[in-house]
mmCIF file with all atom_site columns, C-alpha atoms in Angstrom:
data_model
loop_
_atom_site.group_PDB
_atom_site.id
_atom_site.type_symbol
_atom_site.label_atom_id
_atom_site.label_alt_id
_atom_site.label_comp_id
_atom_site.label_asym_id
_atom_site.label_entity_id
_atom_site.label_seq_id
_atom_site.pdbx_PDB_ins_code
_atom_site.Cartn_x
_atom_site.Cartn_y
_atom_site.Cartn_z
_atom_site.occupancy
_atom_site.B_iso_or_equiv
_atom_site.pdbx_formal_charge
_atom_site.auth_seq_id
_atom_site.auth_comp_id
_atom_site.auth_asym_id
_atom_site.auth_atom_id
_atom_site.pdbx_PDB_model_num
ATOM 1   C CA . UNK A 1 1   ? 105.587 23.948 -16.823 1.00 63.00 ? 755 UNK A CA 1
ATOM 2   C CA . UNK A 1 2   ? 108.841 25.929 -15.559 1.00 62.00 ? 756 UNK A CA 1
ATOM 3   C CA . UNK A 1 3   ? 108.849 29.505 -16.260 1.00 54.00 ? 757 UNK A CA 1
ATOM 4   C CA . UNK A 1 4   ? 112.043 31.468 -16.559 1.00 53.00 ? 758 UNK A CA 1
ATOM 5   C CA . UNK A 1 5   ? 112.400 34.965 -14.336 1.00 52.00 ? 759 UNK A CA 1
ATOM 6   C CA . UNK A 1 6   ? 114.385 37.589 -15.721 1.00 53.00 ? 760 UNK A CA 1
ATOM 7   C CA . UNK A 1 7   ? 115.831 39.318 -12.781 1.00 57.00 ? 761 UNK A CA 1
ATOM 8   C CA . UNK A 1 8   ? 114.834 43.138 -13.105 1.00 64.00 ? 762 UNK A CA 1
ATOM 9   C CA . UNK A 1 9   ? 115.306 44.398 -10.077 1.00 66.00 ? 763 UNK A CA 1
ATOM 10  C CA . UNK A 1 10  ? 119.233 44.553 -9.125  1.00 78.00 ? 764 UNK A CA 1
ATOM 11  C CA . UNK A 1 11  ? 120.320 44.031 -5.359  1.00 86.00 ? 765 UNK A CA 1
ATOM 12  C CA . UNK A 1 12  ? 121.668 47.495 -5.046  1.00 89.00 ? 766 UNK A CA 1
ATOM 13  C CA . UNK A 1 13  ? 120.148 50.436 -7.225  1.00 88.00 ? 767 UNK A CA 1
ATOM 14  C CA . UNK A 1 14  ? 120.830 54.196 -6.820  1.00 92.00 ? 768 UNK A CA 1
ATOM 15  C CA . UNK A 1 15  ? 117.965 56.369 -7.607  1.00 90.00 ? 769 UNK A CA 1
ATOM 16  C CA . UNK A 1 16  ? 117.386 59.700 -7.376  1.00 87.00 ? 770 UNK A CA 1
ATOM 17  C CA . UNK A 1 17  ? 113.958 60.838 -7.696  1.00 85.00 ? 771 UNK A CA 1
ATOM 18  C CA . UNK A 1 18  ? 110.725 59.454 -5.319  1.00 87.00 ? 772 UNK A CA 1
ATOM 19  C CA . UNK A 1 19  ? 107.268 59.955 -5.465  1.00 86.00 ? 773 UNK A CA 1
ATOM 20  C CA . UNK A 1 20  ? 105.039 59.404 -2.050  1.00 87.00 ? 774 UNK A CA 1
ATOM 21  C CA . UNK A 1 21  ? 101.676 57.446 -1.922  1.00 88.00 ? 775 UNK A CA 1
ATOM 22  C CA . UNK A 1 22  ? 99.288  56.583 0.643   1.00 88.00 ? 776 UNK A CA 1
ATOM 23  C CA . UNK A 1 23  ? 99.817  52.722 1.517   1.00 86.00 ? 777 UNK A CA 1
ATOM 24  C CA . UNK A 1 24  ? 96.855  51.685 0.296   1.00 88.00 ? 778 UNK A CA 1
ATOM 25  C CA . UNK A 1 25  ? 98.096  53.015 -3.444  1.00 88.00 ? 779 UNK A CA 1
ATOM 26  C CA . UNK A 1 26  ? 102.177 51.981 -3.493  1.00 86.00 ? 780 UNK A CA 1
ATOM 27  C CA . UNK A 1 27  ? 101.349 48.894 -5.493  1.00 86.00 ? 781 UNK A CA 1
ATOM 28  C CA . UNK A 1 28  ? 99.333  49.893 -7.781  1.00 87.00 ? 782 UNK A CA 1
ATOM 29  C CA . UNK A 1 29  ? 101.564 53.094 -8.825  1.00 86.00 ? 783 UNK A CA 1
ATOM 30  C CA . UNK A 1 30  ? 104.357 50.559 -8.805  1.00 82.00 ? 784 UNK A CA 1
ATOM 31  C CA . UNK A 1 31  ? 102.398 47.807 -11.146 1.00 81.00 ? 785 UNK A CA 1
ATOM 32  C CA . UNK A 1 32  ? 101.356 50.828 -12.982 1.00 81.00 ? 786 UNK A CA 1
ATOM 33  C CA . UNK A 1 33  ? 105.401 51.752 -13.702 1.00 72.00 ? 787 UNK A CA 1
ATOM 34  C CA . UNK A 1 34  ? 107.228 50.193 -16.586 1.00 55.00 ? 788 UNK A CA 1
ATOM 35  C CA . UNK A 1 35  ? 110.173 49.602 -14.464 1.00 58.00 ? 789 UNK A CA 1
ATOM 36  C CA . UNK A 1 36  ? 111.711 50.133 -10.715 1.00 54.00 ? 790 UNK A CA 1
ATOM 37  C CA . UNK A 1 37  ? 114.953 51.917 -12.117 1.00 65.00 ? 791 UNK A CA 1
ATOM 38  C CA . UNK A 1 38  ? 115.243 55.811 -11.277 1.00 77.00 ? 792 UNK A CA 1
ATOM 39  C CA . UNK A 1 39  ? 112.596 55.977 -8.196  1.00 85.00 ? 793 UNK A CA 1
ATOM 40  C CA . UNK A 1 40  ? 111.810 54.872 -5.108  1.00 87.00 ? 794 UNK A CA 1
ATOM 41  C CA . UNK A 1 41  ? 107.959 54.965 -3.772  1.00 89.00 ? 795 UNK A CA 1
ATOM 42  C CA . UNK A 1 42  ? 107.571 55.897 -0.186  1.00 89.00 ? 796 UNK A CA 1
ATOM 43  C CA . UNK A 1 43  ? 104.649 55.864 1.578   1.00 87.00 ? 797 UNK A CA 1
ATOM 44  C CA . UNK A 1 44  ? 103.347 58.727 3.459   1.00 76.00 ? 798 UNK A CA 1
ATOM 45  C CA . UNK A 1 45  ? 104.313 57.326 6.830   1.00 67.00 ? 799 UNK A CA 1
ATOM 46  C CA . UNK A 1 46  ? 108.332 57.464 5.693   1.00 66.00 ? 800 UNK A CA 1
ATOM 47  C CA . UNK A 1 47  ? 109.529 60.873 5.957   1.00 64.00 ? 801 UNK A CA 1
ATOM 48  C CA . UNK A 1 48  ? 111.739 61.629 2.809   1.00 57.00 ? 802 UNK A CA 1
ATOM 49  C CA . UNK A 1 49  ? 114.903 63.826 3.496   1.00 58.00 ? 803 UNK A CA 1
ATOM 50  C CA . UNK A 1 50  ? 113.974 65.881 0.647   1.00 55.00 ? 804 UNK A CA 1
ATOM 51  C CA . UNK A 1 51  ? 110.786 67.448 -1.049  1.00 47.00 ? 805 UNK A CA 1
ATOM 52  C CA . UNK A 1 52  ? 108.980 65.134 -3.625  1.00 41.00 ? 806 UNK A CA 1
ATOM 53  C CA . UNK A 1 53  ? 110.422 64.876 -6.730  1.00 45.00 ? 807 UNK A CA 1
ATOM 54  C CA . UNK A 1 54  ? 113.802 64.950 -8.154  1.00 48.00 ? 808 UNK A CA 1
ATOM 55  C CA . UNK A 1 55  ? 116.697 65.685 -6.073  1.00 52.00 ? 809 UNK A CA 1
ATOM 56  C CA . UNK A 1 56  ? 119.332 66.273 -9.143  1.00 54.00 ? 810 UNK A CA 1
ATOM 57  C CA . UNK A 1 57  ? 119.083 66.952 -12.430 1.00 60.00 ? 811 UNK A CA 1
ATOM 58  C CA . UNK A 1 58  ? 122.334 66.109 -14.008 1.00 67.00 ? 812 UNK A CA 1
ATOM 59  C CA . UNK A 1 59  ? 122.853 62.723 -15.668 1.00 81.00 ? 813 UNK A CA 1
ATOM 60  C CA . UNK A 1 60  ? 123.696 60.118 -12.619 1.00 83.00 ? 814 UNK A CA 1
ATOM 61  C CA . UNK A 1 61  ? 127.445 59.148 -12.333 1.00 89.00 ? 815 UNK A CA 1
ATOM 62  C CA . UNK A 1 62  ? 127.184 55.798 -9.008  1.00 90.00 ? 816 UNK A CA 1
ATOM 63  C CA . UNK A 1 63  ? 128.797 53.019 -8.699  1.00 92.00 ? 817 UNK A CA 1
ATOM 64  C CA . UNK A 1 64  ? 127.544 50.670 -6.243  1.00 92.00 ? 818 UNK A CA 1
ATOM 65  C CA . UNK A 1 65  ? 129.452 47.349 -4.596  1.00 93.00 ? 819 UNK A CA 1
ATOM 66  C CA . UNK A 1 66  ? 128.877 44.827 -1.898  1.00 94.00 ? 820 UNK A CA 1
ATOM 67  C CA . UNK A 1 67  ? 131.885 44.064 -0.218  1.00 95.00 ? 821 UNK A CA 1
ATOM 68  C CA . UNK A 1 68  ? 130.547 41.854 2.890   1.00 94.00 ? 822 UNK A CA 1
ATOM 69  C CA . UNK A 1 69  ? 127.010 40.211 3.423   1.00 94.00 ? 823 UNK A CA 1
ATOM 70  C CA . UNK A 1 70  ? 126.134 37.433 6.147   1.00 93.00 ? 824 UNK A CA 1
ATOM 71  C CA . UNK A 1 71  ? 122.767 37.137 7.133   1.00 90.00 ? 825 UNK A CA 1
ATOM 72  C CA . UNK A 1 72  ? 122.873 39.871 9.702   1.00 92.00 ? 826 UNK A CA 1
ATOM 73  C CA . UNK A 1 73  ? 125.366 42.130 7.984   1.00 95.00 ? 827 UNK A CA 1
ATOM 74  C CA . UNK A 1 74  ? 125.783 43.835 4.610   1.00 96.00 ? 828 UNK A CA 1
ATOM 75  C CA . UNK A 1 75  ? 128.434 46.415 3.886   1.00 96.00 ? 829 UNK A CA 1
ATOM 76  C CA . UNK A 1 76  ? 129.013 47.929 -0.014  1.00 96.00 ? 830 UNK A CA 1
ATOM 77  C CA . UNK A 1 77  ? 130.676 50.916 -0.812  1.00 96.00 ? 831 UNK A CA 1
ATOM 78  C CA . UNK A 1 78  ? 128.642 53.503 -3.106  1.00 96.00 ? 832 UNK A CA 1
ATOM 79  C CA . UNK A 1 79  ? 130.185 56.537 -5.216  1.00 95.00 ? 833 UNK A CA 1
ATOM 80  C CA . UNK A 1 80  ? 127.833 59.045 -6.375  1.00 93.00 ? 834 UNK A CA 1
ATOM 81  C CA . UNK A 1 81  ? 127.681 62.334 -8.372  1.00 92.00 ? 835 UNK A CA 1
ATOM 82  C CA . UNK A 1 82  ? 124.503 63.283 -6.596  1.00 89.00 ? 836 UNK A CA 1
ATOM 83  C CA . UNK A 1 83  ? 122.278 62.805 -3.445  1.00 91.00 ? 837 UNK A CA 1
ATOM 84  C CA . UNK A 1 84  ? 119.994 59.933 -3.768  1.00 91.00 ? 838 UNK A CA 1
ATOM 85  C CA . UNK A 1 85  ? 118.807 56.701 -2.107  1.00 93.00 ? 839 UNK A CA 1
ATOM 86  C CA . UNK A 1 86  ? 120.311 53.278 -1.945  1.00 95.00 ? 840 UNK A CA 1
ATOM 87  C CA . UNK A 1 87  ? 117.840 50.841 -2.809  1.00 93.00 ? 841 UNK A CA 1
ATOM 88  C CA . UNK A 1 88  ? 118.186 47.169 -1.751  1.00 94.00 ? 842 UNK A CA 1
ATOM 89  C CA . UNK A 1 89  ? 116.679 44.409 -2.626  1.00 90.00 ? 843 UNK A CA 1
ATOM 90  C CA . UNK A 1 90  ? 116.473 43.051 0.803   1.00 91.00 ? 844 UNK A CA 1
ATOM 91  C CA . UNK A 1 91  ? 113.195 42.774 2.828   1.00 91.00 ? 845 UNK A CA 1
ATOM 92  C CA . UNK A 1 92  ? 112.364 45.906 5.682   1.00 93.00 ? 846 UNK A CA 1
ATOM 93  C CA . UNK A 1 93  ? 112.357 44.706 8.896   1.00 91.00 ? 847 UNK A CA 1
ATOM 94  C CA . UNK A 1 94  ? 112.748 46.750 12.293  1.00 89.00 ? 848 UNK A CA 1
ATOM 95  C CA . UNK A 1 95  ? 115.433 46.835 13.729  1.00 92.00 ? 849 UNK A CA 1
ATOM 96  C CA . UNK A 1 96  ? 118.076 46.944 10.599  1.00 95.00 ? 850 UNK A CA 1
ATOM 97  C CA . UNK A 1 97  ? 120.459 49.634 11.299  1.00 96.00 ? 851 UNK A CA 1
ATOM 98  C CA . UNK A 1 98  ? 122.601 51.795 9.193   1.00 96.00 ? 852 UNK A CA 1
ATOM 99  C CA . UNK A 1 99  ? 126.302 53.238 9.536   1.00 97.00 ? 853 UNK A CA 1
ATOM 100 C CA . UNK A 1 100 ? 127.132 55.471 6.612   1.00 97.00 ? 854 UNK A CA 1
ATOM 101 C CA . UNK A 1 101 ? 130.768 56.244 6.901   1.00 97.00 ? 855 UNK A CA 1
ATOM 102 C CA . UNK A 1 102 ? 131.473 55.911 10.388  1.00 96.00 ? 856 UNK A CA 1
ATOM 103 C CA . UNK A 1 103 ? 128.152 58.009 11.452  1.00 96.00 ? 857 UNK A CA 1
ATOM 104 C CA . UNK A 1 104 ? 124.481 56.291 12.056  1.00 96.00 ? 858 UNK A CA 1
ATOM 105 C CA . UNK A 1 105 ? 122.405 56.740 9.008   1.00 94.00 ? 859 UNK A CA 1
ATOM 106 C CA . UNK A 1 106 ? 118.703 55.931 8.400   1.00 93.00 ? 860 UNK A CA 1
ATOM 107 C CA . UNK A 1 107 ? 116.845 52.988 6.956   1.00 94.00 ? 861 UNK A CA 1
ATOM 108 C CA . UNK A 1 108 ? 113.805 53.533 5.684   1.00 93.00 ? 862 UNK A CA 1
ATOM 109 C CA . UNK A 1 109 ? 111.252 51.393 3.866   1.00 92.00 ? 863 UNK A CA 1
ATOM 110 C CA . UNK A 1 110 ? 110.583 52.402 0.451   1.00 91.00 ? 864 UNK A CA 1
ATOM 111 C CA . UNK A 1 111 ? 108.989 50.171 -2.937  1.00 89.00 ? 865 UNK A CA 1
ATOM 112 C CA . UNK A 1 112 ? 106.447 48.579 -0.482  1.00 87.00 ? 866 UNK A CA 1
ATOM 113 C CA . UNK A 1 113 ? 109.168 46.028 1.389   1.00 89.00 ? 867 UNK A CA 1
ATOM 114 C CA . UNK A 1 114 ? 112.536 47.241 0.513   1.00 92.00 ? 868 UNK A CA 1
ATOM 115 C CA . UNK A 1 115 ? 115.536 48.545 2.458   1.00 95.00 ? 869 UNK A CA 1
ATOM 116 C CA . UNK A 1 116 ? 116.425 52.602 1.765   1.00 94.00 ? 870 UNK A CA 1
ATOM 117 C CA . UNK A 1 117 ? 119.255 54.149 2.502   1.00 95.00 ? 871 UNK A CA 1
ATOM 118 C CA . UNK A 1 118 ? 119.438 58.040 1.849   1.00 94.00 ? 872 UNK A CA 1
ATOM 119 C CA . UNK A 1 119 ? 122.997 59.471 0.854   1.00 94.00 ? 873 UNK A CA 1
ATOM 120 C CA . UNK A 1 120 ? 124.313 62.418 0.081   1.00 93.00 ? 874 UNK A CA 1
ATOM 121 C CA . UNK A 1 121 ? 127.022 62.683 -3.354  1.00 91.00 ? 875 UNK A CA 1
ATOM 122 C CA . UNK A 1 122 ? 130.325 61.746 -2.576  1.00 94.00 ? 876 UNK A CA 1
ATOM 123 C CA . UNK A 1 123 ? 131.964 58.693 -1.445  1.00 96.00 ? 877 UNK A CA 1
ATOM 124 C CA . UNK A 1 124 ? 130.354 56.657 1.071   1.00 97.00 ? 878 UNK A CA 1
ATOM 125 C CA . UNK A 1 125 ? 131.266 52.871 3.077   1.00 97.00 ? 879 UNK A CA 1
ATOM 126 C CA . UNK A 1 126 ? 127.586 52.181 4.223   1.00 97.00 ? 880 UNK A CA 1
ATOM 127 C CA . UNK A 1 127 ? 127.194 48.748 6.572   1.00 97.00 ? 881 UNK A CA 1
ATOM 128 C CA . UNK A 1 128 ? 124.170 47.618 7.745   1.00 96.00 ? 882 UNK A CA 1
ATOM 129 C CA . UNK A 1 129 ? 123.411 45.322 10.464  1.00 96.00 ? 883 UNK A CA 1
ATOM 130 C CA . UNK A 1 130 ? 120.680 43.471 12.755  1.00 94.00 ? 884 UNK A CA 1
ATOM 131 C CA . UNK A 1 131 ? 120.035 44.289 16.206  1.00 90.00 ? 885 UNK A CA 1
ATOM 132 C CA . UNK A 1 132 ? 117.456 41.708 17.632  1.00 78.00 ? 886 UNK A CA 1
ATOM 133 C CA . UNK A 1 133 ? 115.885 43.381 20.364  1.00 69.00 ? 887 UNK A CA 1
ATOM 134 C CA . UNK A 1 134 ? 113.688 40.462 21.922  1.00 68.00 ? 888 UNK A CA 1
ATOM 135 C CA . UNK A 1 135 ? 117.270 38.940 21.631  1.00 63.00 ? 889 UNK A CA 1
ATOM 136 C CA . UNK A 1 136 ? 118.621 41.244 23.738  1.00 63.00 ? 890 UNK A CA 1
ATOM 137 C CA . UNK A 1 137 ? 115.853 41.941 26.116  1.00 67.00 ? 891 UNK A CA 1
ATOM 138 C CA . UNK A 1 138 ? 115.397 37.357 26.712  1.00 71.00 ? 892 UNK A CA 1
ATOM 139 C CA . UNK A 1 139 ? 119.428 37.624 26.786  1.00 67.00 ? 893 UNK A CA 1
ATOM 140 C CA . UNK A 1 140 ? 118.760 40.114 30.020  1.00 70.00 ? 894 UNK A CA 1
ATOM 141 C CA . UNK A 1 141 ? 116.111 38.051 31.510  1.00 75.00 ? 895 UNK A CA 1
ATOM 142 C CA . UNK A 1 142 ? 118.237 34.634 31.615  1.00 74.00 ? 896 UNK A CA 1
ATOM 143 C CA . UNK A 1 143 ? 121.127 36.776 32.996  1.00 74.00 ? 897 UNK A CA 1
ATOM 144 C CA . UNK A 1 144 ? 119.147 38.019 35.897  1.00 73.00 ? 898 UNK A CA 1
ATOM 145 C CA . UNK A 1 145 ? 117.410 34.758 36.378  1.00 75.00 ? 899 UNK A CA 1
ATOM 146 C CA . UNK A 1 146 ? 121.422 33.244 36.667  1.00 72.00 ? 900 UNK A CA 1
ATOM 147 C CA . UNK A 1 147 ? 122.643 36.254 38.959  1.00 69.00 ? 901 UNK A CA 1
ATOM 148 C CA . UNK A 1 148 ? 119.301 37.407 41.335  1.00 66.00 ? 902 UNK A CA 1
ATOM 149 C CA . UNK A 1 149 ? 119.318 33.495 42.767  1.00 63.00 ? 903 UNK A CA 1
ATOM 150 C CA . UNK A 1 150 ? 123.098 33.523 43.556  1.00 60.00 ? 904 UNK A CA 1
ATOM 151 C CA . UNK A 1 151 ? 122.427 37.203 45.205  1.00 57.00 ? 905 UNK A CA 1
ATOM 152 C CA . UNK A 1 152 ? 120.518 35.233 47.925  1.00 54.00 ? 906 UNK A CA 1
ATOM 153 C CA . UNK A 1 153 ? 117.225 37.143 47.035  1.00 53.00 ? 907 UNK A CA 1
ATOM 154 C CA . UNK A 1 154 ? 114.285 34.503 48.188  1.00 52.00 ? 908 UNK A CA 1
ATOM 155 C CA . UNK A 1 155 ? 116.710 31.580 48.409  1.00 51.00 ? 909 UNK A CA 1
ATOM 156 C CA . UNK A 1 156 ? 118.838 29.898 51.085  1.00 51.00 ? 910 UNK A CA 1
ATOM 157 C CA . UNK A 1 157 ? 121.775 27.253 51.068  1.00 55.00 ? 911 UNK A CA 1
ATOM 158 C CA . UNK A 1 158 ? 119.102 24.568 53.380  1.00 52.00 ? 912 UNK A CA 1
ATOM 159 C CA . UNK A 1 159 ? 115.993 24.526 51.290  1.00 48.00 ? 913 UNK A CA 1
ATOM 160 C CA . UNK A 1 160 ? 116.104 26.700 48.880  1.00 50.00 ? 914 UNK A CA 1
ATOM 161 C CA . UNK A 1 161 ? 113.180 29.097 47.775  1.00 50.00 ? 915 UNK A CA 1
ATOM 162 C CA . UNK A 1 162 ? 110.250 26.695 49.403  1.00 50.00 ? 916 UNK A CA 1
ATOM 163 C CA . UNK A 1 163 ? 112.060 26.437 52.700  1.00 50.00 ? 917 UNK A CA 1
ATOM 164 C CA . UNK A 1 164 ? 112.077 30.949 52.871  1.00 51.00 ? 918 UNK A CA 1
ATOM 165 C CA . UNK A 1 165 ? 108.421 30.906 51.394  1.00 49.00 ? 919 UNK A CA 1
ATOM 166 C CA . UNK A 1 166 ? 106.861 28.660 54.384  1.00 53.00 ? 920 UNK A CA 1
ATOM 167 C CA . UNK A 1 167 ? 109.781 30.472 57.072  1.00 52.00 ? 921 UNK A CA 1
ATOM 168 C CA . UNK A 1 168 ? 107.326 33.726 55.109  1.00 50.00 ? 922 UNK A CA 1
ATOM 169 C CA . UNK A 1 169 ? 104.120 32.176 55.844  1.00 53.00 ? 923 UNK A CA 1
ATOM 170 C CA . UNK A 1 170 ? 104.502 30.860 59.539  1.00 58.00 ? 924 UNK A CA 1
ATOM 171 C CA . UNK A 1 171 ? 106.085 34.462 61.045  1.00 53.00 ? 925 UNK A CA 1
ATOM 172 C CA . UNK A 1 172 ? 102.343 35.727 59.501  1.00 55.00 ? 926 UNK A CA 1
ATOM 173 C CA . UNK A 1 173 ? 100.428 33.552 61.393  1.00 54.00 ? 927 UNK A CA 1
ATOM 174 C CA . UNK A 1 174 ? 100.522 30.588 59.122  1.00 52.00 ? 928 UNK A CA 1
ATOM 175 C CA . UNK A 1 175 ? 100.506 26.879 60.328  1.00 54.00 ? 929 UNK A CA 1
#
């Protein structure tokens, strides 16, 4: 049996109201809801920018594009009337960062799993992109493992680390 899945949640929505939940009650509220346009759930760990509830009244003028995406970078450009939150449909994970317009902006995880951008009204270049930081900290250790040995630091041009270890042991009394 194949089932057909009408895709109701768009990559990139602008909302502009939220609601916060404890964790424990996100899904439900959202399961509850007849659809995921016009709000973003937080939960009560994510600290909104703004007090509960709706952040504009006027009708919503956005337009939303993605002009880049690899798998560790997305940029879009997003044109707003109002202050609101960029929703994407891409999964929260630490260490996603955000540049909104030259100037490091927040990511935040709202909808249970999704990626949240808050923006002001205006016109904004927003990129996002992936900083691995057991990446970086393993690409440290293998440069210090390449760099303390050549420093001479327990090792010798005759025998290497061995040879200093038993040179160690028999100026302590060793055999």
């Amino acid at each position: 049996r194949v089932l057909s899945v009408v895709p109701e949640v768009p990559y990139a929505n602008y909302v502009q109201n939220f609601v916060v939940k404890p964790r424990e009650e996100v899904l439900a509220y959202m399961k509850a809801r007849v659809g995921p346009e016009g709000i973003v759930v937080f939960e009560k760990e994510e600290i909104p920018h703004q007090s509960p509830g709706t952040l504009h009244q006027e009708s919503l003028d956005v337009s939303c594009a993605v002009t880049g995406y690899t798998s560790s970078r997305i940029t879009l450009t997003v044109q707003s009337n109002s202050a609101g939150y960029l929703v994407l449909s891409e999964v929260f994970y630490p260490g996603w960062k955000a540049v909104v317009n030259g100037r490091k902006g927040d990511v935040l995880r709202g909808n249970y799993l999704f990626r949240v951008i808050p923006l002001e009204k205006g016109n904004h270049e927003v990129t996002l992109y992936f900083v691995s930081w057991p990446f970086r900290v393993g690409g440290v250790i293998s440069i210090v493992t390449l760099v303390v040995p050549r420093a001479g630091f327990g090792f010798s041009e005759d025998g290497g680390m061995m040879r200093n270890a038993e040179m160690v042991f028999k100026g302590r009394g060793g055999e």
